[in-house]
mmCIF file of C-alpha atoms in Angstrom:
data_model
loop_
_atom_site.group_PDB
_atom_site.id
_atom_site.type_symbol
_atom_site.label_atom_id
_atom_site.label_comp_id
_atom_site.label_asym_id
_atom_site.label_seq_id
_atom_site.Cartn_x
_atom_site.Cartn_y
_atom_site.Cartn_z
ATOM 1 C CA MET A 1 13.549 -21.189 -10.070
ATOM 2 C CA TYR A 2 13.030 -17.492 -9.732
ATOM 3 C CA LYS A 3 16.017 -16.177 -7.826
ATOM 4 C CA GLU A 4 15.613 -13.474 -5.222
ATOM 5 C CA ASN A 5 14.396 -10.285 -6.886
ATOM 6 C CA ASN A 6 13.741 -12.312 -9.990
ATOM 7 C CA TYR A 7 10.261 -12.581 -11.428
ATOM 8 C CA PRO A 8 8.569 -14.767 -14.018
ATOM 9 C CA SER A 9 7.835 -11.639 -16.069
ATOM 10 C CA GLN A 10 9.625 -8.344 -16.621
ATOM 11 C CA LEU A 11 6.263 -6.529 -16.653
ATOM 12 C CA LEU A 12 5.509 -7.943 -13.218
ATOM 13 C CA GLU A 13 8.958 -7.037 -11.930
ATOM 14 C CA ASP A 14 8.618 -3.460 -13.237
ATOM 15 C CA ALA A 15 5.224 -3.084 -11.562
ATOM 16 C CA VAL A 16 6.537 -4.495 -8.265
ATOM 17 C CA GLU A 17 9.526 -2.145 -8.424
ATOM 18 C CA ALA A 18 7.240 0.829 -9.024
ATOM 19 C CA ILE A 19 4.768 -0.106 -6.291
ATOM 20 C CA SER A 20 7.528 -0.754 -3.760
ATOM 21 C CA THR A 21 8.625 2.900 -4.045
ATOM 22 C CA LEU A 22 5.516 3.764 -2.013
ATOM 23 C CA PRO A 23 6.256 4.512 1.647
ATOM 24 C CA GLY A 24 5.685 1.515 3.903
ATOM 25 C CA VAL A 25 5.316 -0.950 1.014
ATOM 26 C CA GLY A 26 8.003 -3.650 0.780
ATOM 27 C CA LYS A 27 8.707 -6.070 -2.050
ATOM 28 C CA ARG A 28 6.321 -8.715 -0.692
ATOM 29 C CA GLY A 29 3.486 -6.253 -0.248
ATOM 30 C CA ALA A 30 4.175 -4.773 -3.687
ATOM 31 C CA LEU A 31 3.978 -8.230 -5.275
ATOM 32 C CA ARG A 32 0.670 -8.853 -3.532
ATOM 33 C CA LEU A 33 -0.702 -5.528 -4.814
ATOM 34 C CA ALA A 34 0.643 -6.117 -8.347
ATOM 35 C CA LEU A 35 -0.993 -9.545 -8.531
ATOM 36 C CA HIS A 36 -4.222 -8.071 -7.165
ATOM 37 C CA LEU A 37 -4.190 -5.430 -9.922
ATOM 38 C CA LEU A 38 -3.334 -8.116 -12.481
ATOM 39 C CA GLY A 39 -6.422 -10.031 -11.419
ATOM 40 C CA SER A 40 -8.707 -6.979 -11.473
ATOM 41 C CA PRO A 41 -10.805 -5.943 -14.498
ATOM 42 C CA ALA A 42 -8.792 -3.706 -16.834
ATOM 43 C CA GLU A 43 -11.240 -0.808 -16.438
ATOM 44 C CA ASN A 44 -10.763 -0.829 -12.660
ATOM 45 C CA VAL A 45 -6.985 -0.695 -13.093
ATOM 46 C CA HIS A 46 -7.280 2.166 -15.596
ATOM 47 C CA HIS A 47 -9.611 4.031 -13.239
ATOM 48 C CA PHE A 48 -7.049 3.528 -10.469
ATOM 49 C CA THR A 49 -4.098 4.844 -12.476
ATOM 50 C CA LYS A 50 -6.134 7.681 -13.995
ATOM 51 C CA ALA A 51 -7.225 8.948 -10.566
ATOM 52 C CA ILE A 52 -3.579 9.100 -9.504
ATOM 53 C CA ASN A 53 -2.409 10.789 -12.717
ATOM 54 C CA ASP A 54 -5.285 13.261 -12.503
ATOM 55 C CA LEU A 55 -4.378 14.162 -8.946
ATOM 56 C CA ARG A 56 -0.731 14.733 -9.806
ATOM 57 C CA ASP A 57 -1.318 16.523 -13.121
ATOM 58 C CA ASN A 58 -4.344 18.662 -12.362
ATOM 59 C CA VAL A 59 -3.872 19.508 -8.711
ATOM 60 C CA ARG A 60 -4.324 23.169 -7.822
ATOM 61 C CA TYR A 61 -3.369 25.112 -4.751
ATOM 62 C CA CYS A 62 -5.165 27.991 -3.038
ATOM 63 C CA ARG A 63 -3.423 31.185 -4.119
ATOM 64 C CA VAL A 64 -3.730 32.618 -0.614
ATOM 65 C CA CYS A 65 -2.722 29.776 1.710
ATOM 66 C CA ASN A 66 -1.188 27.178 -0.665
ATOM 67 C CA MET A 67 -3.615 24.466 0.500
ATOM 68 C CA ILE A 68 -4.664 21.884 -2.082
ATOM 69 C CA SER A 69 -7.924 23.081 -3.598
ATOM 70 C CA ASP A 70 -10.095 22.608 -6.667
ATOM 71 C CA THR A 71 -10.754 26.337 -6.772
ATOM 72 C CA ASP A 72 -8.587 29.429 -6.944
ATOM 73 C CA ILE A 73 -9.349 30.209 -3.290
ATOM 74 C CA CYS A 74 -9.754 27.229 -0.953
ATOM 75 C CA SER A 75 -12.862 26.544 1.126
ATOM 76 C CA VAL A 76 -11.201 27.758 4.344
ATOM 77 C CA CYS A 77 -9.860 31.042 2.925
ATOM 78 C CA GLY A 78 -13.218 31.628 1.202
ATOM 79 C CA ASP A 79 -15.268 31.006 4.357
ATOM 80 C CA SER A 80 -16.307 34.403 5.751
ATOM 81 C CA SER A 81 -17.035 32.877 9.176
ATOM 82 C CA ARG A 82 -13.362 32.043 9.796
ATOM 83 C CA ASP A 83 -11.264 34.265 12.056
ATOM 84 C CA ARG A 84 -9.067 36.211 9.627
ATOM 85 C CA SER A 85 -6.794 37.585 12.357
ATOM 86 C CA THR A 86 -4.998 34.256 12.968
ATOM 87 C CA VAL A 87 -2.837 32.256 10.555
ATOM 88 C CA CYS A 88 -1.633 28.779 11.437
ATOM 89 C CA VAL A 89 1.579 27.894 9.575
ATOM 90 C CA VAL A 90 1.918 24.165 8.825
ATOM 91 C CA GLU A 91 4.196 21.948 6.807
ATOM 92 C CA SER A 92 1.679 20.046 4.718
ATOM 93 C CA VAL A 93 -1.839 19.505 3.409
ATOM 94 C CA ARG A 94 -2.108 16.618 5.831
ATOM 95 C CA ASP A 95 -1.472 18.904 8.817
ATOM 96 C CA VAL A 96 -4.341 21.191 7.782
ATOM 97 C CA MET A 97 -6.648 18.174 7.575
ATOM 98 C CA SER A 98 -5.497 16.982 11.028
ATOM 99 C CA ILE A 99 -6.078 20.385 12.649
ATOM 100 C CA GLU A 100 -9.460 20.788 10.915
ATOM 101 C CA ASN A 101 -10.451 17.396 12.302
ATOM 102 C CA THR A 102 -9.928 18.687 15.865
ATOM 103 C CA MET A 103 -12.713 21.260 15.228
ATOM 104 C CA GLN A 104 -10.853 23.544 17.694
ATOM 105 C CA TYR A 105 -9.391 26.067 15.262
ATOM 106 C CA LYS A 106 -11.379 28.729 13.439
ATOM 107 C CA GLY A 107 -8.577 30.789 11.876
ATOM 108 C CA LEU A 108 -6.776 30.575 8.537
ATOM 109 C CA TYR A 109 -3.798 28.498 7.422
ATOM 110 C CA HIS A 110 -0.583 28.812 5.504
ATOM 111 C CA VAL A 111 0.876 25.626 4.012
ATOM 112 C CA LEU A 112 4.653 25.834 3.575
ATOM 113 C CA GLY A 113 4.881 22.698 1.463
ATOM 114 C CA GLY A 114 7.769 21.325 3.528
ATOM 115 C CA VAL A 115 10.340 22.328 6.122
ATOM 116 C CA ILE A 116 13.899 23.581 5.817
ATOM 117 C CA SER A 117 16.124 20.541 5.431
ATOM 118 C CA PRO A 118 19.618 21.177 4.047
ATOM 119 C CA LEU A 119 20.298 17.427 3.837
ATOM 120 C CA ASP A 120 17.367 17.064 1.421
ATOM 121 C CA GLY A 121 18.355 20.231 -0.444
ATOM 122 C CA ILE A 122 15.291 22.124 0.801
ATOM 123 C CA GLY A 123 15.992 25.750 1.704
ATOM 124 C CA PRO A 124 13.654 28.671 2.484
ATOM 125 C CA ASP A 125 13.326 29.474 -1.247
ATOM 126 C CA ASN A 126 11.737 26.052 -1.874
ATOM 127 C CA LEU A 127 8.944 26.784 0.600
ATOM 128 C CA ALA A 128 5.980 29.177 0.470
ATOM 129 C CA ILE A 129 7.666 31.594 2.871
ATOM 130 C CA ASP A 130 7.709 34.651 0.563
ATOM 131 C CA ALA A 131 3.969 34.153 0.070
ATOM 132 C CA LEU A 132 3.484 34.096 3.862
ATOM 133 C CA GLU A 133 5.465 37.304 4.229
ATOM 134 C CA ARG A 134 3.372 38.966 1.517
ATOM 135 C CA ARG A 135 0.217 38.059 3.437
ATOM 136 C CA LEU A 136 1.616 39.665 6.595
ATOM 137 C CA ALA A 137 2.944 42.744 4.776
ATOM 138 C CA ALA A 138 -0.211 43.445 2.746
ATOM 139 C CA PRO A 139 -1.567 46.920 3.558
ATOM 140 C CA ASP A 140 -5.074 45.535 4.185
ATOM 141 C CA THR A 141 -3.902 42.563 6.278
ATOM 142 C CA GLU A 142 -6.088 41.589 9.234
ATOM 143 C CA ILE A 143 -3.518 39.136 10.631
ATOM 144 C CA LYS A 144 -2.650 39.703 14.278
ATOM 145 C CA GLU A 145 -1.223 36.314 15.225
ATOM 146 C CA VAL A 146 0.859 33.665 13.491
ATOM 147 C CA ILE A 147 0.838 30.172 15.014
ATOM 148 C CA LEU A 148 3.933 28.160 14.096
ATOM 149 C CA ALA A 149 2.503 24.623 14.052
ATOM 150 C CA LEU A 150 5.474 22.644 12.754
ATOM 151 C CA ASP A 151 6.780 19.267 13.875
ATOM 152 C CA GLY A 152 8.967 19.098 16.984
ATOM 153 C CA ASP A 153 11.949 17.562 15.178
ATOM 154 C CA VAL A 154 15.169 19.313 14.161
ATOM 155 C CA GLU A 155 13.875 20.430 10.744
ATOM 156 C CA GLY A 156 10.621 21.702 12.216
ATOM 157 C CA GLU A 157 12.381 23.618 14.987
ATOM 158 C CA THR A 158 14.895 25.071 12.515
ATOM 159 C CA THR A 159 12.085 26.232 10.265
ATOM 160 C CA SER A 160 10.150 27.718 13.201
ATOM 161 C CA PHE A 161 13.234 29.659 14.285
ATOM 162 C CA TYR A 162 13.849 30.916 10.736
ATOM 163 C CA LEU A 163 10.223 31.974 10.343
ATOM 164 C CA TYR A 164 10.226 33.689 13.721
ATOM 165 C CA ARG A 165 13.166 35.851 12.672
ATOM 166 C CA ARG A 166 11.519 36.805 9.384
ATOM 167 C CA ILE A 167 8.136 37.532 10.947
ATOM 168 C CA ALA A 168 9.384 39.327 14.061
ATOM 169 C CA GLY A 169 9.578 42.707 12.318
ATOM 170 C CA TYR A 170 5.882 42.923 11.483
ATOM 171 C CA GLY A 171 4.636 43.526 15.033
ATOM 172 C CA ILE A 172 2.481 40.393 14.854
ATOM 173 C CA ALA A 173 2.148 37.967 17.770
ATOM 174 C CA VAL A 174 4.000 34.702 17.084
ATOM 175 C CA THR A 175 2.902 31.631 19.018
ATOM 176 C CA THR A 176 3.555 27.918 18.825
ATOM 177 C CA LEU A 177 1.732 24.733 19.798
ATOM 178 C CA ALA A 178 1.664 23.717 23.467
ATOM 179 C CA ARG A 179 4.012 20.813 24.115
ATOM 180 C CA GLY A 180 3.640 18.476 27.069
ATOM 181 C CA LEU A 181 2.216 15.169 28.102
ATOM 182 C CA GLY A 182 -0.607 13.942 25.924
ATOM 183 C CA PHE A 183 -4.079 13.812 27.470
ATOM 184 C CA GLY A 184 -4.452 10.440 29.154
ATOM 185 C CA ASP A 185 -0.669 9.792 29.131
ATOM 186 C CA ASP A 186 0.951 7.918 32.016
ATOM 187 C CA LEU A 187 3.923 9.715 33.583
ATOM 188 C CA GLU A 188 5.667 6.368 33.802
ATOM 189 C CA TYR A 189 5.867 5.996 30.034
ATOM 190 C CA ALA A 190 6.567 9.627 29.094
ATOM 191 C CA ASP A 191 9.964 10.402 27.601
ATOM 192 C CA SER A 192 12.037 12.489 29.995
ATOM 193 C CA LEU A 193 12.394 15.468 27.641
ATOM 194 C CA THR A 194 8.628 15.841 27.350
ATOM 195 C CA LEU A 195 8.092 15.249 31.058
ATOM 196 C CA GLY A 196 10.803 17.764 31.969
ATOM 197 C CA ARG A 197 9.339 20.425 29.671
ATOM 198 C CA SER A 198 5.868 19.721 31.071
ATOM 199 C CA ILE A 199 7.115 20.501 34.575
ATOM 200 C CA LEU A 200 8.859 23.711 33.492
ATOM 201 C CA ALA A 201 5.790 24.844 31.510
ATOM 202 C CA ARG A 202 3.344 23.888 34.287
ATOM 203 C CA GLN A 203 -0.042 25.591 34.203
ATOM 204 C CA PRO A 204 -2.433 26.847 36.886
ATOM 205 C CA PHE A 205 -4.658 23.979 37.992
ATOM 206 C CA SER A 206 -8.238 24.411 36.844
ATOM 207 C CA ILE A 207 -11.307 22.338 37.563
ATOM 208 C CA GLU A 208 -12.509 23.176 34.079
ATOM 209 C CA ARG A 209 -10.340 21.054 31.830
ATOM 210 C CA LYS A 210 -9.833 22.240 28.278
ATOM 211 C CA MET B 1 -13.836 21.961 8.479
ATOM 212 C CA TYR B 2 -13.541 18.882 6.324
ATOM 213 C CA LYS B 3 -16.232 16.472 7.471
ATOM 214 C CA GLU B 4 -15.582 12.775 7.649
ATOM 215 C CA ASN B 5 -14.961 11.403 4.158
ATOM 216 C CA ASN B 6 -14.704 14.988 2.979
ATOM 217 C CA TYR B 7 -11.526 16.268 1.395
ATOM 218 C CA PRO B 8 -10.181 19.698 0.516
ATOM 219 C CA SER B 9 -10.108 18.615 -3.152
ATOM 220 C CA GLN B 10 -12.226 16.308 -5.292
ATOM 221 C CA LEU B 11 -9.093 15.123 -7.117
ATOM 222 C CA LEU B 12 -7.589 14.099 -3.803
ATOM 223 C CA GLU B 13 -10.794 12.365 -2.738
ATOM 224 C CA ASP B 14 -10.969 10.450 -6.048
ATOM 225 C CA ALA B 15 -7.358 9.310 -5.695
ATOM 226 C CA VAL B 16 -7.907 8.238 -2.075
ATOM 227 C CA GLU B 17 -11.041 6.324 -3.109
ATOM 228 C CA ALA B 18 -9.128 4.549 -5.881
ATOM 229 C CA ILE B 19 -6.123 3.707 -3.721
ATOM 230 C CA SER B 20 -8.280 2.423 -0.867
ATOM 231 C CA THR B 21 -9.659 -0.291 -3.191
ATOM 232 C CA LEU B 22 -6.290 -2.042 -2.812
ATOM 233 C CA PRO B 23 -6.360 -4.976 -0.374
ATOM 234 C CA GLY B 24 -5.159 -4.037 3.093
ATOM 235 C CA VAL B 25 -5.182 -0.289 2.407
ATOM 236 C CA GLY B 26 -7.669 1.749 4.441
ATOM 237 C CA LYS B 27 -8.736 5.368 3.994
ATOM 238 C CA ARG B 28 -5.949 6.709 6.227
ATOM 239 C CA GLY B 29 -3.262 4.723 4.457
ATOM 240 C CA ALA B 30 -4.697 5.704 1.070
ATOM 241 C CA LEU B 31 -4.561 9.381 2.034
ATOM 242 C CA ARG B 32 -0.942 8.994 3.082
ATOM 243 C CA LEU B 33 -0.082 7.321 -0.242
ATOM 244 C CA ALA B 34 -2.039 9.919 -2.259
ATOM 245 C CA LEU B 35 -0.206 12.792 -0.549
ATOM 246 C CA HIS B 36 3.093 10.995 -1.087
ATOM 247 C CA LEU B 37 2.340 10.710 -4.816
ATOM 248 C CA LEU B 38 1.181 14.327 -4.867
ATOM 249 C CA GLY B 39 4.555 15.356 -3.463
ATOM 250 C CA SER B 40 6.566 13.199 -5.878
ATOM 251 C CA PRO B 41 7.957 14.449 -9.195
ATOM 252 C CA ALA B 42 5.379 14.063 -11.983
ATOM 253 C CA GLU B 43 7.654 11.752 -13.984
ATOM 254 C CA ASN B 44 7.913 9.344 -11.043
ATOM 255 C CA VAL B 45 4.120 9.261 -10.721
ATOM 256 C CA HIS B 46 3.722 8.668 -14.455
ATOM 257 C CA HIS B 47 6.321 5.896 -14.323
ATOM 258 C CA PHE B 48 4.385 4.338 -11.427
ATOM 259 C CA THR B 49 1.018 4.394 -13.190
ATOM 260 C CA LYS B 50 2.514 3.313 -16.524
ATOM 261 C CA ALA B 51 4.173 0.245 -14.970
ATOM 262 C CA ILE B 52 0.789 -0.800 -13.564
ATOM 263 C CA ASN B 53 -1.093 -0.166 -16.809
ATOM 264 C CA ASP B 54 1.603 -1.996 -18.792
ATOM 265 C CA LEU B 55 1.343 -5.017 -16.512
ATOM 266 C CA ARG B 56 -2.439 -5.148 -16.816
ATOM 267 C CA ASP B 57 -2.634 -4.401 -20.542
ATOM 268 C CA ASN B 58 0.338 -6.315 -21.911
ATOM 269 C CA VAL B 59 0.534 -9.310 -19.606
ATOM 270 C CA ARG B 60 0.943 -12.665 -21.360
ATOM 271 C CA TYR B 61 0.508 -16.170 -20.092
ATOM 272 C CA CYS B 62 2.452 -19.315 -20.966
ATOM 273 C CA ARG B 63 0.343 -21.260 -23.459
ATOM 274 C CA VAL B 64 1.287 -24.530 -21.800
ATOM 275 C CA CYS B 65 0.936 -23.889 -18.075
ATOM 276 C CA ASN B 66 -0.903 -20.525 -17.913
ATOM 277 C CA MET B 67 1.855 -18.965 -15.781
ATOM 278 C CA ILE B 68 2.503 -15.234 -16.293
ATOM 279 C CA SER B 69 5.324 -14.961 -18.806
ATOM 280 C CA ASP B 70 6.873 -12.478 -21.234
ATOM 281 C CA THR B 71 7.253 -15.231 -23.794
ATOM 282 C CA ASP B 72 4.933 -17.691 -25.470
ATOM 283 C CA ILE B 73 6.382 -20.527 -23.360
ATOM 284 C CA CYS B 74 7.412 -19.639 -19.789
ATOM 285 C CA SER B 75 10.908 -20.161 -18.403
ATOM 286 C CA VAL B 76 9.871 -23.270 -16.427
ATOM 287 C CA CYS B 77 8.094 -25.013 -19.319
ATOM 288 C CA GLY B 78 10.995 -24.099 -21.611
ATOM 289 C CA ASP B 79 13.656 -25.444 -19.245
ATOM 290 C CA SER B 80 14.785 -28.849 -20.532
ATOM 291 C CA SER B 81 16.282 -29.751 -17.134
ATOM 292 C CA ARG B 82 12.846 -29.815 -15.457
ATOM 293 C CA ASP B 83 11.124 -33.108 -14.743
ATOM 294 C CA ARG B 84 8.389 -33.276 -17.378
ATOM 295 C CA SER B 85 6.632 -36.245 -15.769
ATOM 296 C CA THR B 86 5.195 -34.210 -12.862
ATOM 297 C CA VAL B 87 2.710 -31.339 -13.003
ATOM 298 C CA CYS B 88 1.900 -29.309 -9.910
ATOM 299 C CA VAL B 89 -1.585 -27.723 -10.142
ATOM 300 C CA VAL B 90 -1.866 -24.411 -8.284
ATOM 301 C CA GLU B 91 -4.379 -21.607 -7.958
ATOM 302 C CA SER B 92 -2.220 -18.597 -8.802
ATOM 303 C CA VAL B 93 0.989 -17.077 -10.121
ATOM 304 C CA ARG B 94 1.892 -16.338 -6.517
ATOM 305 C CA ASP B 95 1.750 -20.033 -5.603
ATOM 306 C CA VAL B 96 4.230 -20.920 -8.374
ATOM 307 C CA MET B 97 6.614 -18.256 -7.063
ATOM 308 C CA SER B 98 6.244 -19.601 -3.501
ATOM 309 C CA ILE B 99 6.956 -23.194 -4.545
ATOM 310 C CA GLU B 100 9.895 -22.134 -6.749
ATOM 311 C CA ASN B 101 11.325 -20.291 -3.747
ATOM 312 C CA THR B 102 11.477 -23.552 -1.796
ATOM 313 C CA MET B 103 13.909 -24.917 -4.437
ATOM 314 C CA GLN B 104 12.483 -28.382 -3.668
ATOM 315 C CA TYR B 105 10.411 -28.930 -6.792
ATOM 316 C CA LYS B 106 11.824 -29.681 -10.229
ATOM 317 C CA GLY B 107 8.656 -30.536 -12.166
ATOM 318 C CA LEU B 108 6.234 -28.419 -14.200
ATOM 319 C CA TYR B 109 3.209 -26.363 -13.157
ATOM 320 C CA HIS B 110 -0.344 -25.687 -14.188
ATOM 321 C CA VAL B 111 -1.899 -22.418 -13.020
ATOM 322 C CA LEU B 112 -5.700 -22.633 -12.755
ATOM 323 C CA GLY B 113 -6.164 -18.896 -12.324
ATOM 324 C CA GLY B 114 -8.487 -19.372 -9.345
ATOM 325 C CA VAL B 115 -10.533 -22.003 -7.544
ATOM 326 C CA ILE B 116 -14.144 -23.089 -7.897
ATOM 327 C CA SER B 117 -16.227 -20.692 -5.823
ATOM 328 C CA PRO B 118 -19.970 -20.617 -6.607
ATOM 329 C CA LEU B 119 -20.452 -17.640 -4.256
ATOM 330 C CA ASP B 120 -18.068 -15.593 -6.408
ATOM 331 C CA GLY B 121 -19.586 -16.972 -9.608
ATOM 332 C CA ILE B 122 -16.438 -18.939 -10.457
ATOM 333 C CA GLY B 123 -17.128 -22.362 -11.956
ATOM 334 C CA PRO B 124 -14.855 -24.910 -13.665
ATOM 335 C CA ASP B 125 -15.337 -23.153 -17.015
ATOM 336 C CA ASN B 126 -13.722 -19.979 -15.642
ATOM 337 C CA LEU B 127 -10.533 -21.857 -14.774
ATOM 338 C CA ALA B 128 -7.799 -23.376 -16.945
ATOM 339 C CA ILE B 129 -9.102 -26.904 -16.364
ATOM 340 C CA ASP B 130 -9.768 -27.802 -20.010
ATOM 341 C CA ALA B 131 -6.176 -26.805 -20.780
ATOM 342 C CA LEU B 132 -4.941 -29.098 -17.996
ATOM 343 C CA GLU B 133 -6.991 -31.988 -19.365
ATOM 344 C CA ARG B 134 -5.587 -31.374 -22.862
ATOM 345 C CA ARG B 135 -2.056 -31.620 -21.435
ATOM 346 C CA LEU B 136 -2.887 -34.959 -19.814
ATOM 347 C CA ALA B 137 -4.710 -36.312 -22.882
ATOM 348 C CA ALA B 138 -2.077 -35.312 -25.434
ATOM 349 C CA PRO B 139 -0.737 -38.371 -27.293
ATOM 350 C CA ASP B 140 2.877 -37.376 -26.592
ATOM 351 C CA THR B 141 2.316 -36.492 -22.921
ATOM 352 C CA GLU B 142 5.096 -37.438 -20.502
ATOM 353 C CA ILE B 143 2.991 -36.639 -17.430
ATOM 354 C CA LYS B 144 2.840 -39.464 -14.871
ATOM 355 C CA GLU B 145 1.838 -37.540 -11.728
ATOM 356 C CA VAL B 146 -0.391 -34.573 -10.981
ATOM 357 C CA ILE B 147 0.116 -32.844 -7.621
ATOM 358 C CA LEU B 148 -2.990 -30.979 -6.454
ATOM 359 C CA ALA B 149 -1.403 -28.086 -4.525
ATOM 360 C CA LEU B 150 -4.456 -25.993 -3.686
ATOM 361 C CA ASP B 151 -5.314 -24.191 -0.464
ATOM 362 C CA GLY B 152 -6.818 -26.213 2.367
ATOM 363 C CA ASP B 153 -10.012 -24.142 2.563
ATOM 364 C CA VAL B 154 -13.472 -25.148 1.315
ATOM 365 C CA GLU B 155 -12.957 -23.743 -2.203
ATOM 366 C CA GLY B 156 -9.532 -25.379 -2.516
ATOM 367 C CA GLU B 157 -10.826 -28.760 -1.310
ATOM 368 C CA THR B 158 -13.853 -28.551 -3.607
ATOM 369 C CA THR B 159 -11.619 -27.781 -6.565
ATOM 370 C CA SER B 160 -9.221 -30.615 -5.682
ATOM 371 C CA PHE B 161 -12.121 -33.057 -5.487
ATOM 372 C CA TYR B 162 -13.520 -31.849 -8.821
ATOM 373 C CA LEU B 163 -10.095 -32.114 -10.486
ATOM 374 C CA TYR B 164 -9.516 -35.573 -9.022
ATOM 375 C CA ARG B 165 -12.719 -36.832 -10.608
ATOM 376 C CA ARG B 166 -11.837 -35.360 -14.005
ATOM 377 C CA ILE B 167 -8.251 -36.606 -13.922
ATOM 378 C CA ALA B 168 -8.925 -40.064 -12.496
ATOM 379 C CA GLY B 169 -9.655 -41.604 -15.903
ATOM 380 C CA TYR B 170 -6.215 -40.904 -17.371
ATOM 381 C CA GLY B 171 -4.323 -43.487 -15.326
ATOM 382 C CA ILE B 172 -2.081 -40.781 -13.894
ATOM 383 C CA ALA B 173 -1.027 -40.703 -10.218
ATOM 384 C CA VAL B 174 -2.806 -37.909 -8.322
ATOM 385 C CA THR B 175 -1.153 -36.657 -5.129
ATOM 386 C CA THR B 176 -1.647 -33.719 -2.815
ATOM 387 C CA LEU B 177 0.530 -31.705 -0.426
ATOM 388 C CA ALA B 178 1.410 -33.225 2.936
ATOM 389 C CA ARG B 179 -0.594 -31.559 5.714
ATOM 390 C CA GLY B 180 0.533 -31.570 9.310
ATOM 391 C CA LEU B 181 2.303 -29.503 11.912
ATOM 392 C CA GLY B 182 4.688 -26.949 10.481
ATOM 393 C CA PHE B 183 8.399 -27.509 11.085
ATOM 394 C CA GLY B 184 9.264 -25.875 14.398
ATOM 395 C CA ASP B 185 5.618 -25.707 15.501
ATOM 396 C CA ASP B 186 4.689 -26.171 19.152
ATOM 397 C CA LEU B 187 2.034 -28.826 19.768
ATOM 398 C CA GLU B 188 0.527 -26.545 22.391
ATOM 399 C CA TYR B 189 -0.433 -23.915 19.815
ATOM 400 C CA ALA B 190 -1.479 -26.205 16.957
ATOM 401 C CA ASP B 191 -5.145 -26.228 15.994
ATOM 402 C CA SER B 192 -6.752 -29.524 16.902
ATOM 403 C CA LEU B 193 -7.757 -30.409 13.318
ATOM 404 C CA THR B 194 -4.150 -30.166 12.130
ATOM 405 C CA LEU B 195 -2.821 -31.964 15.203
ATOM 406 C CA GLY B 196 -5.413 -34.735 14.826
ATOM 407 C CA ARG B 197 -4.580 -35.246 11.152
ATOM 408 C CA SER B 198 -0.866 -35.243 11.982
ATOM 409 C CA ILE B 199 -1.389 -38.131 14.385
ATOM 410 C CA LEU B 200 -3.467 -40.120 11.877
ATOM 411 C CA ALA B 201 -0.928 -39.508 9.103
ATOM 412 C CA ARG B 202 2.089 -40.243 11.317
ATOM 413 C CA GLN B 203 5.313 -41.197 9.554
ATOM 414 C CA PRO B 204 8.153 -43.624 10.339
ATOM 415 C CA PHE B 205 10.709 -41.888 12.550
ATOM 416 C CA SER B 206 13.976 -41.180 10.754
ATOM 417 C CA ILE B 207 17.207 -39.701 12.015
ATOM 418 C CA GLU B 208 17.647 -38.093 8.630
ATOM 419 C CA ARG B 209 15.135 -35.230 8.631
ATOM 420 C CA LYS B 210 13.868 -33.997 5.317
#
């Protein structure tokens, strides 16, 4: 009998332990994945692990905006058709991909690489905030607006507030994302904080919906 | 703009492609896992990939029952308290773990490593069937019963039938798992095949429920 958390093989147990460190993967799911990999051709498994090691070991970041990139300057920063007067400050690579997918934003980005979170030991010095300030302070800067596009949780709000205070001195417009009911949302199911803010921040009615 | 299936980095795309080959992991989930690994310390990522490579490259199987094992003889086959007269034939390592978890079975196992599936190019020669027959034919064999514990799908049934014909000559009892309504199942929601078979295979009522 294999007791709970006991496996017929130490190698299998080690692999399950490692796989279950992934977010959203429990012990059962990790066992399923480990046995799948065990049953796959060795070259497929090596390709799988090599792709992950390569990503972690050889990843590069754009030296302007800190976005993941295979080149020194990322494809957004290097695109002369983008609006260079606007910089959207986000937490992560994922956020840039989400905003790009909306096809609504034509400016540049700045990826902080996280948010201020004292509980996790992450302070302003661990984020790409100095690099952002250098972009704003550069003599040839074209930046006229900084959009703080961070999450609406405590860490995101704290970071937005901190950034606002550091940026305020540069005479650059600082904006943030509109918050309110989602498009298509029912009032009935909206949380009261969001609904309350949506009333306070009400907008002129327009037949042309954006 | 990153078009669909287009990523800011080839390394990221390669990792997402590799991760999305896992069962039950789509492109979105793979991206989330890739970015998680990207944000993890390099030594954690290397530990993760090494555990998987080690499992695939150094795995060993019990030379009696074909179960995954770190030793030449697995812990079940090497356990003198197990009932050596009964062998439970299963498809996979996972099935042995599931049956062991029930704590109801005290016999030995035989892991086929798959089921007969002509569509997937898996025939009897690709499975540990010869090894099973050698166990049954050994002059000093203690085996008196073989339990065919394969899945109830077409491949499982085909394999059971094939095994039954090969085993029949050895004068050994061949049994299979009881099929019927699950304990706690509602009749209302049972599929009619299972319900029909449960009626045909009805059992004497007993106050003592097993």
